[in-house]
């Protein structure tokens, strides 16, 4: 039951605010931007700074390399995503009752890290992995909140909001914590971080989100399920994105190696990777969003791949010199691939949101993204071995050929589909949503 003047999610306010965006949609996008901005703060520190502090504390590569395990909760979150769909408080709000407690748990875990030391690698890794599991759960709920509250036509805007918010989080952590406090040590850095995360928690608590709305009846149960892959359009999209990500990620995975071999210091790598990469990512996300609006997400994906093919081919000679990679070429490679990576995210996530059932938003979105993430992790891991086997030049040339081939194949399939469809059955630029 709603009070006078209150809108429900089934009857949202459709008063136009800007072209293609209702008042309800604009409100959801603003709330989602703040949610993604806050939840990215501590994540950037965990992923960027913890490995560096462990190495600085004297731990060997075999210990520092275990930080990759921190990404596993994002791969495995489909196991508990159905719980996020099935349970929730109507008083707090279905998704809000997951987002707020997970934010509080992040504050506790950052506080726990503050009272340990990087000398104790086991405790640091366990706390960091626990933090990532909490963050993965929160991300599942926030992604579901966005998907189930915006229309299909706004999916590209929602994907862009997520990319931009994550980028700004990276810039904030890169400048406010890592650069300002990183050299001061573990305790000052975490003290600054806990202030940021605590402030973010207060901001999230002030946002209504879906307050007053509980879980809707759903076919989901408390077990992971892959029923979405029974739908032909889901399978086709997964196979397509598997090819796209595999082609793009092979050379993309050697960025850190290239920067080190080019002679850049750790602080320079941090400035280029965290600050420069995120600024480039903002530009890439914006360009991809405009491409999606004008040509559709599949054409945007093809454009990203063809752009990557050009970058890989151009930098190949200068990154494979006997004297080592050229410094400027290495920086250009990192910044350009960061921009292209964000563009790939916006176009790909637009397509993924389009095939997910909104009544099972957490389960289906988390399942698809988890499998996609697992594949990307494997490809990125293989890139190091291929670099040793093929050498930098051959790996980049191979990546250039692969991205060009997949990009042109994607354009060909789009053209064939358009020629084979009647005007009445043509698909609009942003794909239809499977919300049956």
mmCIF file of C-alpha atoms in Angstrom, residues 76-224:
data_model
loop_
_atom_site.group_PDB
_atom_site.id
_atom_site.type_symbol
_atom_site.label_atom_id
_atom_site.label_comp_id
_atom_site.label_asym_id
_atom_site.label_seq_id
_atom_site.Cartn_x
_atom_site.Cartn_y
_atom_site.Cartn_z
ATOM 1 C CA UNK A 76 31.725 -17.019 -7.608
ATOM 2 C CA UNK A 77 28.993 -14.552 -6.650
ATOM 3 C CA UNK A 78 26.455 -16.324 -8.840
ATOM 4 C CA UNK A 79 26.399 -18.954 -6.078
ATOM 5 C CA UNK A 80 24.652 -16.606 -3.652
ATOM 6 C CA UNK A 81 23.074 -14.121 -6.097
ATOM 7 C CA UNK A 82 19.686 -15.944 -5.927
ATOM 8 C CA UNK A 83 19.560 -15.082 -2.217
ATOM 9 C CA UNK A 84 19.797 -11.398 -3.151
ATOM 10 C CA UNK A 85 16.766 -11.851 -5.419
ATOM 11 C CA UNK A 86 14.759 -13.950 -3.001
ATOM 12 C CA UNK A 87 15.261 -12.172 0.317
ATOM 13 C CA UNK A 88 15.061 -8.575 1.485
ATOM 14 C CA UNK A 89 13.205 -6.210 3.788
ATOM 15 C CA UNK A 90 10.186 -4.291 2.534
ATOM 16 C CA UNK A 91 10.713 -1.713 5.270
ATOM 17 C CA UNK A 92 14.297 -0.933 4.240
ATOM 18 C CA UNK A 93 13.765 -1.789 0.578
ATOM 19 C CA UNK A 94 14.575 -5.011 -1.256
ATOM 20 C CA UNK A 95 17.956 -3.982 -2.692
ATOM 21 C CA UNK A 96 18.612 -1.309 -0.064
ATOM 22 C CA UNK A 97 18.470 -3.972 2.675
ATOM 23 C CA UNK A 98 21.489 -5.620 1.024
ATOM 24 C CA UNK A 99 23.418 -2.520 -0.052
ATOM 25 C CA UNK A 100 23.470 -0.780 3.344
ATOM 26 C CA UNK A 101 24.551 -3.769 5.523
ATOM 27 C CA UNK A 102 27.280 -4.639 3.005
ATOM 28 C CA UNK A 103 28.539 -1.050 3.207
ATOM 29 C CA UNK A 104 28.633 -1.272 7.002
ATOM 30 C CA UNK A 105 30.572 -4.529 6.739
ATOM 31 C CA UNK A 106 33.125 -2.799 4.507
ATOM 32 C CA UNK A 107 33.717 -0.161 7.199
ATOM 33 C CA UNK A 108 34.309 -2.934 9.763
ATOM 34 C CA UNK A 109 36.718 -4.804 7.497
ATOM 35 C CA UNK A 110 38.721 -1.690 6.610
ATOM 36 C CA UNK A 111 38.922 -1.007 10.353
ATOM 37 C CA UNK A 112 40.189 -4.544 10.909
ATOM 38 C CA UNK A 113 42.874 -4.004 8.251
ATOM 39 C CA UNK A 114 43.868 -0.813 10.047
ATOM 40 C CA UNK A 115 44.700 -2.840 13.174
ATOM 41 C CA UNK A 116 46.802 -5.417 11.383
ATOM 42 C CA UNK A 117 50.081 -4.996 9.520
ATOM 43 C CA UNK A 118 51.203 -6.005 6.015
ATOM 44 C CA UNK A 119 53.911 -8.130 7.704
ATOM 45 C CA UNK A 120 51.108 -10.606 8.473
ATOM 46 C CA UNK A 121 50.274 -11.561 4.902
ATOM 47 C CA UNK A 122 47.802 -14.312 5.817
ATOM 48 C CA UNK A 123 45.565 -11.999 7.859
ATOM 49 C CA UNK A 124 45.767 -9.236 5.254
ATOM 50 C CA UNK A 125 44.838 -11.626 2.424
ATOM 51 C CA UNK A 126 41.964 -13.201 4.371
ATOM 52 C CA UNK A 127 40.523 -9.819 5.349
ATOM 53 C CA UNK A 128 40.945 -8.530 1.790
ATOM 54 C CA UNK A 129 39.230 -11.591 0.318
ATOM 55 C CA UNK A 130 36.386 -11.237 2.841
ATOM 56 C CA UNK A 131 36.077 -7.577 1.884
ATOM 57 C CA UNK A 132 35.843 -8.543 -1.786
ATOM 58 C CA UNK A 133 33.095 -11.089 -1.028
ATOM 59 C CA UNK A 134 31.122 -8.370 0.758
ATOM 60 C CA UNK A 135 31.738 -5.969 -2.124
ATOM 61 C CA UNK A 136 30.674 -8.600 -4.673
ATOM 62 C CA UNK A 137 27.394 -9.065 -2.800
ATOM 63 C CA UNK A 138 26.807 -5.324 -2.681
ATOM 64 C CA UNK A 139 27.634 -5.014 -6.384
ATOM 65 C CA UNK A 140 25.137 -7.770 -7.165
ATOM 66 C CA UNK A 141 22.388 -5.903 -5.293
ATOM 67 C CA UNK A 142 23.242 -2.491 -6.745
ATOM 68 C CA UNK A 143 23.392 -3.876 -10.281
ATOM 69 C CA UNK A 144 20.002 -5.500 -9.795
ATOM 70 C CA UNK A 145 18.564 -2.249 -8.402
ATOM 71 C CA UNK A 146 19.682 -0.391 -11.528
ATOM 72 C CA UNK A 147 18.496 -3.047 -13.985
ATOM 73 C CA UNK A 148 15.020 -3.534 -12.551
ATOM 74 C CA UNK A 149 14.275 0.192 -12.252
ATOM 75 C CA UNK A 150 15.222 1.596 -15.656
ATOM 76 C CA UNK A 151 13.641 0.916 -19.045
ATOM 77 C CA UNK A 152 15.443 -0.962 -21.783
ATOM 78 C CA UNK A 153 16.153 2.265 -23.685
ATOM 79 C CA UNK A 154 18.221 3.560 -20.744
ATOM 80 C CA UNK A 155 20.514 0.517 -20.440
ATOM 81 C CA UNK A 156 23.404 2.219 -22.231
ATOM 82 C CA UNK A 157 23.032 5.189 -19.897
ATOM 83 C CA UNK A 158 23.039 2.866 -16.882
ATOM 84 C CA UNK A 159 26.200 1.096 -18.080
ATOM 85 C CA UNK A 160 27.878 4.466 -18.620
ATOM 86 C CA UNK A 161 26.878 5.650 -15.129
ATOM 87 C CA UNK A 162 28.535 2.553 -13.659
ATOM 88 C CA UNK A 163 31.721 3.067 -15.682
ATOM 89 C CA UNK A 164 31.983 6.774 -14.871
ATOM 90 C CA UNK A 165 31.314 6.261 -11.146
ATOM 91 C CA UNK A 166 33.968 3.528 -10.971
ATOM 92 C CA UNK A 167 36.403 5.792 -12.792
ATOM 93 C CA UNK A 168 35.845 8.696 -10.426
ATOM 94 C CA UNK A 169 36.315 6.327 -7.482
ATOM 95 C CA UNK A 170 39.640 5.317 -8.920
ATOM 96 C CA UNK A 171 40.669 8.920 -9.376
ATOM 97 C CA UNK A 172 39.582 9.781 -5.835
ATOM 98 C CA UNK A 173 41.510 6.929 -4.261
ATOM 99 C CA UNK A 174 44.493 7.541 -6.541
ATOM 100 C CA UNK A 175 44.775 11.196 -5.558
ATOM 101 C CA UNK A 176 43.273 11.373 -2.051
ATOM 102 C CA UNK A 177 44.745 8.210 -0.542
ATOM 103 C CA UNK A 178 47.453 6.522 -2.575
ATOM 104 C CA UNK A 179 49.344 9.656 -3.571
ATOM 105 C CA UNK A 180 48.635 11.784 -0.501
ATOM 106 C CA UNK A 181 49.144 9.064 2.126
ATOM 107 C CA UNK A 182 50.736 6.076 0.372
ATOM 108 C CA UNK A 183 54.321 7.046 1.133
ATOM 109 C CA UNK A 184 53.378 7.695 4.779
ATOM 110 C CA UNK A 185 52.622 3.999 5.226
ATOM 111 C CA UNK A 186 49.905 1.470 5.954
ATOM 112 C CA UNK A 187 48.211 3.118 8.958
ATOM 113 C CA UNK A 188 47.873 6.664 7.524
ATOM 114 C CA UNK A 189 46.558 5.259 4.230
ATOM 115 C CA UNK A 190 43.926 3.073 5.893
ATOM 116 C CA UNK A 191 42.980 5.871 8.302
ATOM 117 C CA UNK A 192 42.212 8.136 5.329
ATOM 118 C CA UNK A 193 40.364 5.297 3.620
ATOM 119 C CA UNK A 194 38.123 4.530 6.585
ATOM 120 C CA UNK A 195 37.108 8.212 6.739
ATOM 121 C CA UNK A 196 36.109 8.063 3.066
ATOM 122 C CA UNK A 197 34.241 4.758 3.402
ATOM 123 C CA UNK A 198 32.493 5.890 6.595
ATOM 124 C CA UNK A 199 31.370 9.127 4.953
ATOM 125 C CA UNK A 200 30.137 7.137 1.968
ATOM 126 C CA UNK A 201 28.083 4.942 4.296
ATOM 127 C CA UNK A 202 26.281 7.996 5.691
ATOM 128 C CA UNK A 203 25.558 9.217 2.171
ATOM 129 C CA UNK A 204 24.102 5.837 1.136
ATOM 130 C CA UNK A 205 21.925 5.699 4.249
ATOM 131 C CA UNK A 206 20.315 8.995 3.192
ATOM 132 C CA UNK A 207 19.224 7.643 -0.219
ATOM 133 C CA UNK A 208 15.726 6.116 -0.349
ATOM 134 C CA UNK A 209 16.451 3.740 -3.267
ATOM 135 C CA UNK A 210 13.616 1.171 -3.212
ATOM 136 C CA UNK A 211 12.601 1.819 0.408
ATOM 137 C CA UNK A 212 9.136 0.426 1.119
ATOM 138 C CA UNK A 213 9.314 -2.285 -1.548
ATOM 139 C CA UNK A 214 10.063 -5.904 -0.715
ATOM 140 C CA UNK A 215 11.065 -8.810 -2.974
ATOM 141 C CA UNK A 216 8.589 -9.610 -5.727
ATOM 142 C CA UNK A 217 7.392 -13.199 -6.289
ATOM 143 C CA UNK A 218 9.963 -14.866 -8.498
ATOM 144 C CA UNK A 219 10.850 -18.224 -9.934
ATOM 145 C CA UNK A 220 14.303 -17.867 -8.375
ATOM 146 C CA UNK A 221 15.251 -20.113 -5.500
ATOM 147 C CA UNK A 222 18.199 -20.055 -3.159
ATOM 148 C CA UNK A 223 20.393 -22.039 -5.562
ATOM 149 C CA UNK A 224 22.437 -20.817 -8.510
#
